Coordinates of N, CA and C in Angstrom, one line a residue:
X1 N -3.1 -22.5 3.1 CA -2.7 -22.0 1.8 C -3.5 -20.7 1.5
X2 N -4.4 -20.6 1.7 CA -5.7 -20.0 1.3 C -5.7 -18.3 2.5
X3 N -4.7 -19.0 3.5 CA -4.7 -17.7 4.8 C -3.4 -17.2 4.2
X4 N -2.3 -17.9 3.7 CA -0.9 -17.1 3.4 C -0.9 -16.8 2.6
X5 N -2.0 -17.4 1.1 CA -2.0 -16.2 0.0 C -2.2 -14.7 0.1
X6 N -3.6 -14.7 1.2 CA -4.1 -13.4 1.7 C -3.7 -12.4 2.1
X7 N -2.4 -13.1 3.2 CA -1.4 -12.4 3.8 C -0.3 -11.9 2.6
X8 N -0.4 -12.3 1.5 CA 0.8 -12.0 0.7 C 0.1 -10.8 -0.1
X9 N -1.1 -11.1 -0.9 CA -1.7 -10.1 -1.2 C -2.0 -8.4 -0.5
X10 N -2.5 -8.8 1.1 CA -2.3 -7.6 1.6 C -1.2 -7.0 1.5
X11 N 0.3 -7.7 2.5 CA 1.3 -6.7 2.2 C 1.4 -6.5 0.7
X12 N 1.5 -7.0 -0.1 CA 1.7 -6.5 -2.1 C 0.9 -5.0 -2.0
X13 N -0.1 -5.2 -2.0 CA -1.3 -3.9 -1.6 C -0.7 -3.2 -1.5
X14 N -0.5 -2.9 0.3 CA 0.5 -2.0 1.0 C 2.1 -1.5 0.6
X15 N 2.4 -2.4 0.2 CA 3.7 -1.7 -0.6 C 3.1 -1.3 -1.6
X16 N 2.3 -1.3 -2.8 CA 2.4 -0.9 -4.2 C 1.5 0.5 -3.6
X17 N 0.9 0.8 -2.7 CA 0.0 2.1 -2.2 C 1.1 2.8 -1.6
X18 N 2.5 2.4 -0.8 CA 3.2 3.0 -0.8 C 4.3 3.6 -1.6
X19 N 4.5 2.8 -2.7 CA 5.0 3.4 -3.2 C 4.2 4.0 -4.7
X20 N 3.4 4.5 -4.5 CA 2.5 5.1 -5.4 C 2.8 6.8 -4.1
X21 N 2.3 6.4 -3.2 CA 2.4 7.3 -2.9 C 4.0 8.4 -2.0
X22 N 4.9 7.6 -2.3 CA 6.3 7.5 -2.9 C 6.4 8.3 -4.3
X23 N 6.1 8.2 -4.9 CA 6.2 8.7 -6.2 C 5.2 9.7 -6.3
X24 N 4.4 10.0 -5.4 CA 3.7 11.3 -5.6 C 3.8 12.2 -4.4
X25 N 4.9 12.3 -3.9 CA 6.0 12.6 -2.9 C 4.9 12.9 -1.9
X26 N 3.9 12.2 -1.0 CA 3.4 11.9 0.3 C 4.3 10.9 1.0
X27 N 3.4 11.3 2.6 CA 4.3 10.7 3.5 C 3.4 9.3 2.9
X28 N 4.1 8.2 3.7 CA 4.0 7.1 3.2 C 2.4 6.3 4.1
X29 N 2.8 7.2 5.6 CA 1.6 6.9 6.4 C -0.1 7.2 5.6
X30 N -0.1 8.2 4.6 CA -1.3 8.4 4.1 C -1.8 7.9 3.1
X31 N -2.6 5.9 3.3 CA -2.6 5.5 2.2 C -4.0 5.9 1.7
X32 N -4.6 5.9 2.5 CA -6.4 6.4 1.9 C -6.2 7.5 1.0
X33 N -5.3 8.6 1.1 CA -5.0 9.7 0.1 C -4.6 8.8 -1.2
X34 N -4.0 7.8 -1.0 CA -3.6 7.0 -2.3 C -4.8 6.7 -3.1
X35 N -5.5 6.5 -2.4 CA -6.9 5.4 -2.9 C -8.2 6.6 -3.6
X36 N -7.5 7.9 -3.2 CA -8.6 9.0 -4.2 C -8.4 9.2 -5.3

């Protein structure tokens, strides 16, 4: 339970940093740029 939460959390992460950085029209590959 405790390992598939985790896994669900990361990808959530990963999509919402994508599309943040989606919306601030970066390639999608630059999430650390997200995170400044």
């Amino acid at each position: 339970n405790g390992l598939f939460a985790r896994i669900i959390g990361k990808i959530s992460a990963l999509t919402i940093l994508q599309y943040v950085n989606f919306i601030n029209d970066k390639p999608i590959g630059r999430i650390k740029y997200a995170l400044n």
